[in-house]
PDB file of C-alpha atoms in Angstrom:
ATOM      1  CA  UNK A1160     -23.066   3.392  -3.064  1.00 93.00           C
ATOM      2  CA  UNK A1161     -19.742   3.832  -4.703  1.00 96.00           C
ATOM      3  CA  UNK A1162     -19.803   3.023  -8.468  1.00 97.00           C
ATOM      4  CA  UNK A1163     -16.605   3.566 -10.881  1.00 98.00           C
ATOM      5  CA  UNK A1164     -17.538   3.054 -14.410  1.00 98.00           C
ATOM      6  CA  UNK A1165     -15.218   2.536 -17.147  1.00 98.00           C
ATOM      7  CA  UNK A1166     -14.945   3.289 -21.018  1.00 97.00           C
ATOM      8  CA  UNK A1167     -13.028   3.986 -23.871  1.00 97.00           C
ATOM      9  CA  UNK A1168     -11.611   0.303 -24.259  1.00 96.00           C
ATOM     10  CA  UNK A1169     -11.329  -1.072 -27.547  1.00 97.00           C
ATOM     11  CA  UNK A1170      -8.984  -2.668 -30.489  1.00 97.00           C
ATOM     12  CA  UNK A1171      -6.188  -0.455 -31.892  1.00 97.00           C
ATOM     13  CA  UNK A1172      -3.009  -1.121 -33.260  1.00 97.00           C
ATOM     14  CA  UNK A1173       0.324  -1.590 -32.271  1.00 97.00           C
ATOM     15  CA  UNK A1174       2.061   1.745 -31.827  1.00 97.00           C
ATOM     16  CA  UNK A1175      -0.967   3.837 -31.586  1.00 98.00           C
ATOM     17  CA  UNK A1176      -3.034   5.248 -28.366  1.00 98.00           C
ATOM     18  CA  UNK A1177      -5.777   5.092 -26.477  1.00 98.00           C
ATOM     19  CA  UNK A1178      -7.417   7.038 -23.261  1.00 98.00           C
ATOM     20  CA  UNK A1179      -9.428   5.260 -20.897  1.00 98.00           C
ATOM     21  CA  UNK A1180     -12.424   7.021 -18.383  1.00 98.00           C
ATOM     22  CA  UNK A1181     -13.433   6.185 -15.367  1.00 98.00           C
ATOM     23  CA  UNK A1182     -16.464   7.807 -13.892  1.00 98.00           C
ATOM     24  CA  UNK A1183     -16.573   7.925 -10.160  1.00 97.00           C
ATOM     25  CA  UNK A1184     -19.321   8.709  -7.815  1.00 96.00           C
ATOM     26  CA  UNK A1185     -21.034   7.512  -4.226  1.00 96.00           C
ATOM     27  CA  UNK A1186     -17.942   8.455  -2.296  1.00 95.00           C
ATOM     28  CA  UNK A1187     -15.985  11.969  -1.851  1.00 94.00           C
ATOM     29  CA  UNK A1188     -13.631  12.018  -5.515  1.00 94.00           C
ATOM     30  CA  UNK A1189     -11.239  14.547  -4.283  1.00 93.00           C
ATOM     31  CA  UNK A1190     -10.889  13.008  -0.860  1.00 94.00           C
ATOM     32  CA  UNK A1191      -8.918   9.450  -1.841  1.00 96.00           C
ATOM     33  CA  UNK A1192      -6.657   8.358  -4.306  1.00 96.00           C
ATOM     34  CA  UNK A1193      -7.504   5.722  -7.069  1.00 97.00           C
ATOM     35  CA  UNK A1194      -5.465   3.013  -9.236  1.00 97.00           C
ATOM     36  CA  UNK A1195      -5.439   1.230 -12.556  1.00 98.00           C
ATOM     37  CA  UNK A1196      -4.790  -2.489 -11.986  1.00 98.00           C
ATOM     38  CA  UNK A1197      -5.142  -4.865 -15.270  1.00 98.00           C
ATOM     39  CA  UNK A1198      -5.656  -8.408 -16.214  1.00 98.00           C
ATOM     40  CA  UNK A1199      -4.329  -9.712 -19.468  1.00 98.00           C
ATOM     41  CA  UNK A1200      -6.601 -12.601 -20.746  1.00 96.00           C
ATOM     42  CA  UNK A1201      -6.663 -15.673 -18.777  1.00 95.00           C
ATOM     43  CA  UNK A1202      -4.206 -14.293 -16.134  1.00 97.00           C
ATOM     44  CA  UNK A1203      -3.894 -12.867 -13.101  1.00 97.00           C
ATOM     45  CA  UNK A1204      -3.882  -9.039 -11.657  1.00 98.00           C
ATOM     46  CA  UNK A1205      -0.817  -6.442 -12.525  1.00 98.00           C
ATOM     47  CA  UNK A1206      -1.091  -3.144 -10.989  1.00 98.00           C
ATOM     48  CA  UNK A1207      -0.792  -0.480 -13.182  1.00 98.00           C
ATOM     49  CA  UNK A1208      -0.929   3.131 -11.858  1.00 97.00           C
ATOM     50  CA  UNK A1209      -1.858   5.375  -9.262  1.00 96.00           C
ATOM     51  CA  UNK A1210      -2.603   9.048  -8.330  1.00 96.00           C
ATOM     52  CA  UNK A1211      -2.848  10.420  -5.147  1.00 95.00           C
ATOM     53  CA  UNK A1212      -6.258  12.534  -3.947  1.00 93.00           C
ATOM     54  CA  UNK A1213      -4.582  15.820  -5.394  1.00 91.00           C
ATOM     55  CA  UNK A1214      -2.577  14.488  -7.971  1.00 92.00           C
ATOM     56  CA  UNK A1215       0.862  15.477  -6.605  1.00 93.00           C
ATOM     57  CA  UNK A1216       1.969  12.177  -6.467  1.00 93.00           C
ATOM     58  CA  UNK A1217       1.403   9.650  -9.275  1.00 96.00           C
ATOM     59  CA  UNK A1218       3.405   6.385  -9.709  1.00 96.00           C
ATOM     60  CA  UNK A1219       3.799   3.549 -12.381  1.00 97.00           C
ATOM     61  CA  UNK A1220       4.662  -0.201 -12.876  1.00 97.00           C
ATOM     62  CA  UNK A1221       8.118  -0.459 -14.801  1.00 97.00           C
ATOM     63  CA  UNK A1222       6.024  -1.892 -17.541  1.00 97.00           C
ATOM     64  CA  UNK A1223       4.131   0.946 -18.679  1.00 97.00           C
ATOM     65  CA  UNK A1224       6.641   3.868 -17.242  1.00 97.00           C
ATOM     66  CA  UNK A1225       6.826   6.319 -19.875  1.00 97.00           C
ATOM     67  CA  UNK A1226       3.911   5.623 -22.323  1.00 98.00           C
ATOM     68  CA  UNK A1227       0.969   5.850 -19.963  1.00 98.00           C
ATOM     69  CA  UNK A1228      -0.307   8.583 -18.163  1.00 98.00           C
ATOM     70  CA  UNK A1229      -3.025   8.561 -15.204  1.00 98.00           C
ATOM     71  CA  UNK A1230      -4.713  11.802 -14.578  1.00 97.00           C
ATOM     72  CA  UNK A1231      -7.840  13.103 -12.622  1.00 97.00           C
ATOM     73  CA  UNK A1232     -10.496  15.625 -12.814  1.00 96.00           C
ATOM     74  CA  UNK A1233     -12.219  16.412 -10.182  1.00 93.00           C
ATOM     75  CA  UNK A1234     -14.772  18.863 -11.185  1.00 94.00           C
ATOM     76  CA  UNK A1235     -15.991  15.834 -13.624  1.00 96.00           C
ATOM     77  CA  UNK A1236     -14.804  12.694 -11.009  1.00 96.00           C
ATOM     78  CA  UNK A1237     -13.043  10.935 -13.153  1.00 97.00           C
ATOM     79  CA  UNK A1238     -10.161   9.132 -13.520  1.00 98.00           C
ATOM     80  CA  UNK A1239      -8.395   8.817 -16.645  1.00 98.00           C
ATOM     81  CA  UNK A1240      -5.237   6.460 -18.215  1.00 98.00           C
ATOM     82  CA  UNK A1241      -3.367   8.010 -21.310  1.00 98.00           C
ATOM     83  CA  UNK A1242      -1.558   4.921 -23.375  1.00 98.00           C
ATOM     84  CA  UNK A1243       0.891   5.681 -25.568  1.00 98.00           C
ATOM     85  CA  UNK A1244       3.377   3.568 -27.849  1.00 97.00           C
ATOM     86  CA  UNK A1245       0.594   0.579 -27.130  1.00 98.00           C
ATOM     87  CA  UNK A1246       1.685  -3.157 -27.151  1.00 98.00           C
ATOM     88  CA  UNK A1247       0.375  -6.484 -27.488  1.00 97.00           C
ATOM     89  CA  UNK A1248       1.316  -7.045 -24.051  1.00 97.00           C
ATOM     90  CA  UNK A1249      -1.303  -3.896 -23.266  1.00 98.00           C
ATOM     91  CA  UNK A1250      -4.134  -6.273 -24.013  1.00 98.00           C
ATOM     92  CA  UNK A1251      -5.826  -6.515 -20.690  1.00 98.00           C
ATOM     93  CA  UNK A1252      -9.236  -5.529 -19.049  1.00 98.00           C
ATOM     94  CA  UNK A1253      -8.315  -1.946 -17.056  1.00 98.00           C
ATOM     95  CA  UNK A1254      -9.525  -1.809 -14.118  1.00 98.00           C
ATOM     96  CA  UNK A1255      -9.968   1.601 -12.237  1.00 98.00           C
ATOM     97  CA  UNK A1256     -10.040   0.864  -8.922  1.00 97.00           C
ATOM     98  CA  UNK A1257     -11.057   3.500  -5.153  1.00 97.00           C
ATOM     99  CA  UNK A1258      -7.751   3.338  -2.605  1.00 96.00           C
ATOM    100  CA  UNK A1259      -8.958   2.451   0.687  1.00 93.00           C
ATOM    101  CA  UNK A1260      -7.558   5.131   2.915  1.00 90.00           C
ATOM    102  CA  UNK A1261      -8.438   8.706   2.551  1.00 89.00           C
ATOM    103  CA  UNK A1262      -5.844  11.847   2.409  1.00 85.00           C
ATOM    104  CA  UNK A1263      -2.457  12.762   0.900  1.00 84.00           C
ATOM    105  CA  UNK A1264      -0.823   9.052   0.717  1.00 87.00           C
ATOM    106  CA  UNK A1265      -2.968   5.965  -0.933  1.00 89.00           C
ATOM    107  CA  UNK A1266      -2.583   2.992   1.067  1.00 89.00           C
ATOM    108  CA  UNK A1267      -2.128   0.639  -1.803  1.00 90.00           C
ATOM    109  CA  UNK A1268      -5.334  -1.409  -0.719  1.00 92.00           C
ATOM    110  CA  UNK A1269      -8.028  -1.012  -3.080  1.00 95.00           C
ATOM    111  CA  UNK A1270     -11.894  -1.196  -1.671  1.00 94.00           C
ATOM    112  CA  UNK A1271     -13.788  -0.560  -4.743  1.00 96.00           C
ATOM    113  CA  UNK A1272     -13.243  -1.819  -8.279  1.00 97.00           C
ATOM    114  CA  UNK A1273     -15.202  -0.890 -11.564  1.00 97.00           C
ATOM    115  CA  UNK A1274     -16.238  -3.870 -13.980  1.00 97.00           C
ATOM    116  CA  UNK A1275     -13.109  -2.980 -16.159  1.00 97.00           C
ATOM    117  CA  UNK A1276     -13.037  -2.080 -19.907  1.00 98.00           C
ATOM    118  CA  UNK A1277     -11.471  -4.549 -22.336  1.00 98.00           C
ATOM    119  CA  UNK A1278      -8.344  -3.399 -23.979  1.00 98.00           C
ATOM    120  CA  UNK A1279      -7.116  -5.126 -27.469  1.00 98.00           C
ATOM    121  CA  UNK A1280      -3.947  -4.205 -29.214  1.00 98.00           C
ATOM    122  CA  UNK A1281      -3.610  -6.248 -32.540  1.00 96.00           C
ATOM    123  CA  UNK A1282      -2.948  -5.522 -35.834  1.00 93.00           C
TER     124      UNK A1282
ATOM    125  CA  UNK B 392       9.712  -5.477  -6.142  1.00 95.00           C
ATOM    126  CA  UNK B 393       8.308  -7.640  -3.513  1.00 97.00           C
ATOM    127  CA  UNK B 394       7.279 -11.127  -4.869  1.00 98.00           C
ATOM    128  CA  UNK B 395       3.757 -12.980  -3.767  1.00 98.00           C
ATOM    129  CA  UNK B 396       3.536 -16.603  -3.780  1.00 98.00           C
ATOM    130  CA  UNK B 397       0.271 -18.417  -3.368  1.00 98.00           C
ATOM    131  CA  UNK B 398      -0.442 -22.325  -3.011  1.00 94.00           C
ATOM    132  CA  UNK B 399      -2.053 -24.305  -3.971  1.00 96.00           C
ATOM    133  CA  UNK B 400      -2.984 -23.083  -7.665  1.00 97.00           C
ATOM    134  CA  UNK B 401      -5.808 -24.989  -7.299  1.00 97.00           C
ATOM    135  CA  UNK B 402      -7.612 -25.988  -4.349  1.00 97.00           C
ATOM    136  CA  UNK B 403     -10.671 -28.386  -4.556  1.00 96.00           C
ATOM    137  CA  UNK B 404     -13.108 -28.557  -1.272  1.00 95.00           C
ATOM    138  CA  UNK B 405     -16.359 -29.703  -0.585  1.00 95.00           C
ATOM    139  CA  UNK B 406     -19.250 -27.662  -0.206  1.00 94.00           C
ATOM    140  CA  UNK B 407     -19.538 -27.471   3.501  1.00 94.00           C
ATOM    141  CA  UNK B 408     -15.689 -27.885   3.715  1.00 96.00           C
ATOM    142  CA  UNK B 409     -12.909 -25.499   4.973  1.00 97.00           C
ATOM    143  CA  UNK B 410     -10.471 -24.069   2.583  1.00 97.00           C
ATOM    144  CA  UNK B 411      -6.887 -23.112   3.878  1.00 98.00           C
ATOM    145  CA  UNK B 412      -5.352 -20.818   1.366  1.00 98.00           C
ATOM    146  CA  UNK B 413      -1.299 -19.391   1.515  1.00 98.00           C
ATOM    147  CA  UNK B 414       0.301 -16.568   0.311  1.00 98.00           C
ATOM    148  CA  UNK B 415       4.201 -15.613   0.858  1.00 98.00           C
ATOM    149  CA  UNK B 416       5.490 -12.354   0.585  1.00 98.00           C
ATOM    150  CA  UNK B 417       9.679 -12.217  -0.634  1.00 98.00           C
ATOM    151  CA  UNK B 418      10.655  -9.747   2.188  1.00 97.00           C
ATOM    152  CA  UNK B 419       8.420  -8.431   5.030  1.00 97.00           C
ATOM    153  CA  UNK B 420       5.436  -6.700   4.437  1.00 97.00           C
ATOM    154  CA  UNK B 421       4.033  -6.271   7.970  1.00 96.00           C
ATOM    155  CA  UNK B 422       0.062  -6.808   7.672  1.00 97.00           C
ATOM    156  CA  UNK B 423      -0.212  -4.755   5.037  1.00 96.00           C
ATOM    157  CA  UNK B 424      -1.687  -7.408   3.155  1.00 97.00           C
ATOM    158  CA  UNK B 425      -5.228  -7.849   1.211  1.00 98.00           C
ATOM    159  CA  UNK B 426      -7.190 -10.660  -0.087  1.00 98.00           C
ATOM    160  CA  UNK B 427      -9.365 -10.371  -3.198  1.00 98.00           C
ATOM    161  CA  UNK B 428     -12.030 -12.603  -4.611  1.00 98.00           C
ATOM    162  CA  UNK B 429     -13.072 -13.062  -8.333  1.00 98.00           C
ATOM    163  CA  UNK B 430     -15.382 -14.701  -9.872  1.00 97.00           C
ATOM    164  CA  UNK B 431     -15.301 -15.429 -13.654  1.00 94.00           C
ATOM    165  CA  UNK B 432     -16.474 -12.303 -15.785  1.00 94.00           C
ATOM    166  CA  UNK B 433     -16.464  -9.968 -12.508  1.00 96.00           C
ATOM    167  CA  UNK B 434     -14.090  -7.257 -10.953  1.00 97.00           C
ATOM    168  CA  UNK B 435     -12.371  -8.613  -8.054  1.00 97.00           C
ATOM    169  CA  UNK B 436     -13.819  -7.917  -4.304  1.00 97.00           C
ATOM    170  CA  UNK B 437     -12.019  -7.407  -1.189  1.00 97.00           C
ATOM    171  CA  UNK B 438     -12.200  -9.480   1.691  1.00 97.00           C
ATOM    172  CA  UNK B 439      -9.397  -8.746   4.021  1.00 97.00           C
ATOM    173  CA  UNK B 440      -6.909  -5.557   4.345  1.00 96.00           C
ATOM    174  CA  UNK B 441      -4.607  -5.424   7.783  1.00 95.00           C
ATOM    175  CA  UNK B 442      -4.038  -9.587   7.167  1.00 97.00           C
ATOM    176  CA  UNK B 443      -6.967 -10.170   9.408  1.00 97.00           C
ATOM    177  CA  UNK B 444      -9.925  -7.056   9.332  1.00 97.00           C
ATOM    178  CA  UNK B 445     -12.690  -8.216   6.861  1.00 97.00           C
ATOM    179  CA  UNK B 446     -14.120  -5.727   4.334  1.00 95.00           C
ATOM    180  CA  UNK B 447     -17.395  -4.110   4.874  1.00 93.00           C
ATOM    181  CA  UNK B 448     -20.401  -6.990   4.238  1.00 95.00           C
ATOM    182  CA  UNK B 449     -17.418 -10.035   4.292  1.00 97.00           C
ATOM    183  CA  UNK B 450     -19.252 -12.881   6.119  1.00 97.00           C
ATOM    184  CA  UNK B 451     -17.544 -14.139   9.157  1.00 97.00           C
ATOM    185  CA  UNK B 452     -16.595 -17.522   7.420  1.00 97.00           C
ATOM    186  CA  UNK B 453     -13.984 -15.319   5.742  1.00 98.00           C
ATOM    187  CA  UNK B 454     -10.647 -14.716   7.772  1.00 98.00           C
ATOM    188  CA  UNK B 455      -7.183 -13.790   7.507  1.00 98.00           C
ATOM    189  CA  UNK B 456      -3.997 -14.177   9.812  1.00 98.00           C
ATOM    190  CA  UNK B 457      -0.504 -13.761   9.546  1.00 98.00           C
ATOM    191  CA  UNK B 458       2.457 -11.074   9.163  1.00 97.00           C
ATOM    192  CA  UNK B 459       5.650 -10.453   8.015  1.00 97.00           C
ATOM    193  CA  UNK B 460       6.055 -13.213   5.163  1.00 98.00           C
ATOM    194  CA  UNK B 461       3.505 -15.724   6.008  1.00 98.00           C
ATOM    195  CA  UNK B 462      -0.663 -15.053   5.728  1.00 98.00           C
ATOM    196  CA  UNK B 463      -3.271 -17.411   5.651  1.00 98.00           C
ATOM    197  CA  UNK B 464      -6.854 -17.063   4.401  1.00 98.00           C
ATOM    198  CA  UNK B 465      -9.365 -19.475   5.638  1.00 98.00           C
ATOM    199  CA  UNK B 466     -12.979 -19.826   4.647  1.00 97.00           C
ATOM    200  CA  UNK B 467     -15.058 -22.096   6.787  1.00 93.00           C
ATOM    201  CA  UNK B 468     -17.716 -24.310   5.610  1.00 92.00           C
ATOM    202  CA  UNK B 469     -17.582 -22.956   2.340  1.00 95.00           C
ATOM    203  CA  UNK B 470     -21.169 -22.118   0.421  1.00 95.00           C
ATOM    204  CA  UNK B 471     -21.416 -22.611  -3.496  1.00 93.00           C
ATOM    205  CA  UNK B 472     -20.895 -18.874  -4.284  1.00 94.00           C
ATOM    206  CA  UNK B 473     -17.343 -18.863  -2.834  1.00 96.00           C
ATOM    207  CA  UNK B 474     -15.973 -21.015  -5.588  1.00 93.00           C
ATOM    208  CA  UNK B 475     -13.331 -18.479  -6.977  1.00 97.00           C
ATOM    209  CA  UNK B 476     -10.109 -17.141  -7.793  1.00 98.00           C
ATOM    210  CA  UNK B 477      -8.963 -15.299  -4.555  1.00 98.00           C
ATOM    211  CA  UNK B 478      -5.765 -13.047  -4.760  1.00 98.00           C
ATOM    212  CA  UNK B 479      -3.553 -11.726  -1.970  1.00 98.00           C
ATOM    213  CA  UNK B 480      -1.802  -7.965  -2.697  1.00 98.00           C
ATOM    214  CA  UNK B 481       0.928  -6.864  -0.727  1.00 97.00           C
ATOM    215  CA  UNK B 482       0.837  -2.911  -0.089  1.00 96.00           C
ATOM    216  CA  UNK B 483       4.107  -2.384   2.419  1.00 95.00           C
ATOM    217  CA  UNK B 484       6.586  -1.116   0.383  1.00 94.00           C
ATOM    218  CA  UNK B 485       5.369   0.000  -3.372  1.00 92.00           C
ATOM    219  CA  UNK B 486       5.577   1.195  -6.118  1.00 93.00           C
ATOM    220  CA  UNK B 487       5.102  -1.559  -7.274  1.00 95.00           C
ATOM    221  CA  UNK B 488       1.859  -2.883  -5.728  1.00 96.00           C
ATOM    222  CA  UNK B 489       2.216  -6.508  -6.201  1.00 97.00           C
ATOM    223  CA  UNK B 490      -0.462  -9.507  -6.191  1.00 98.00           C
ATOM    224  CA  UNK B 491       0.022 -13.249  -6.106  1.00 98.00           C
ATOM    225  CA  UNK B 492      -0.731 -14.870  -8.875  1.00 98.00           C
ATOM    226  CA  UNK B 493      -4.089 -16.403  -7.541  1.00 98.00           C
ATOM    227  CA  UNK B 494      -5.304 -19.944  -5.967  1.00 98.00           C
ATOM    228  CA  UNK B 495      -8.425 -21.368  -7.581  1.00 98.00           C
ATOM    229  CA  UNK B 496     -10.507 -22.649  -5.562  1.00 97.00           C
ATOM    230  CA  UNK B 497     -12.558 -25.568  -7.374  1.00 95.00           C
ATOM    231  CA  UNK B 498     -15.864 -27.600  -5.926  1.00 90.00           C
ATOM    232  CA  UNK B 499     -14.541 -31.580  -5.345  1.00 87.00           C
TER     233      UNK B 499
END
């Protein structure tokens, strides 16, 4: 069955960086693309990121545009979000999250989600 | 950016009841619409992509209609473990992906 499991959440401080994981297997890695939505305490879902099946085409929200960074590796299926310049508007769980549609173009329509990792940024 | 509404924020139904849930899109967005459940402490599931086609394992008192602006989701005589937050996600024209921002639906 498909599983994505997340890590590398934690508290850090304004300013400074942080790189989640996501660890994907039960479905063909290099076959579909694969978000990062968030949810910020209390609230409800913000999309963050995507990256197609062969990385050629990634895309952002406005609000993290320039300071993060989603990458894959497929030899190791995972998923990965670099976050730079963090904010206390960062704090969310992250969410790494299986498009629905195989091949070259996500469809935006996620099927699998992982249980998220917790993301703090306080001083 | 296309903007989802949902109503009510809060919906309270009976156990056994039928729950009528609305999203609006800003602008068009075909059936490329998706409904997502979530229950507290837990990753969100889908139910519905197209407007209508239920996910993989979605019972049948699950279902979706609508297109262009307007989409419905309706769950029929609802069980105790459908008591949730359920989103709707538009995925016509993105970046950005945009959700709603959630109805609640509460046991009365």
């Amino acid at each position: 069955q498909v599983q994505l499991v997340e890590s590398g959440g934690g508290v850090v401080q304004p300013g400074r960086s942080l790189r989640l994981s996501c660890a994907a297997s039960g479905f063909t890695f290099f076959s579909y693309g694969l978000h990062w939505v968030r949810q910020a305490p209390g609230k409800g879902l913000e999309w963050v990121a995507v990256i197609s099946y062969d990385e050629t085409n990634k895309y952002y929200a406005d609000s993290v545009m320039g300071r993060f960074t989603i990458s894959r590796d497929t030899s190791k299926n995972t998923l990965f979000l670099q976050m730079n310049s963090l904010r206390a508007e960062d704090t969310a769980v992250y969410y790494c999250a299986k498009d629905s549609m195989a091949g070259p173009n996500p469809r935006g329509a996620v099927d699998y989600w992982g249980q998220g990792t917790l993301v703090t940024v306080s001083s | 950016e296309i903007v989802m509404t949902q109503s009510p924020a809060t919906l309270s139904v009976s156990p056994g009841g039928r729950a009528t849930l609305s999203c609006r899109a800003s602008q068009s967005v075909s059936s490329d619409l998706a409904w997502y459940q979530q229950k507290p402490g837990q990753a969100p599931r889908l139910l519905i992509y197209g407007a209508s086609t239920r996910a993989t394992g979605i019972p049948a008192r699950f279902s979706g209609s609508g297109s262009g602006t307007e989409f419905t989701l309706t769950i029929s005589s609802l069980q105790s473990e459908d008591f949730a937050v359920y989103y709707c996600q538009q995925y016509n024209k993105w970046p950005p992906i945009t959700f709603g921002q959630g109805t609640r639906l509460e046991i009365k």
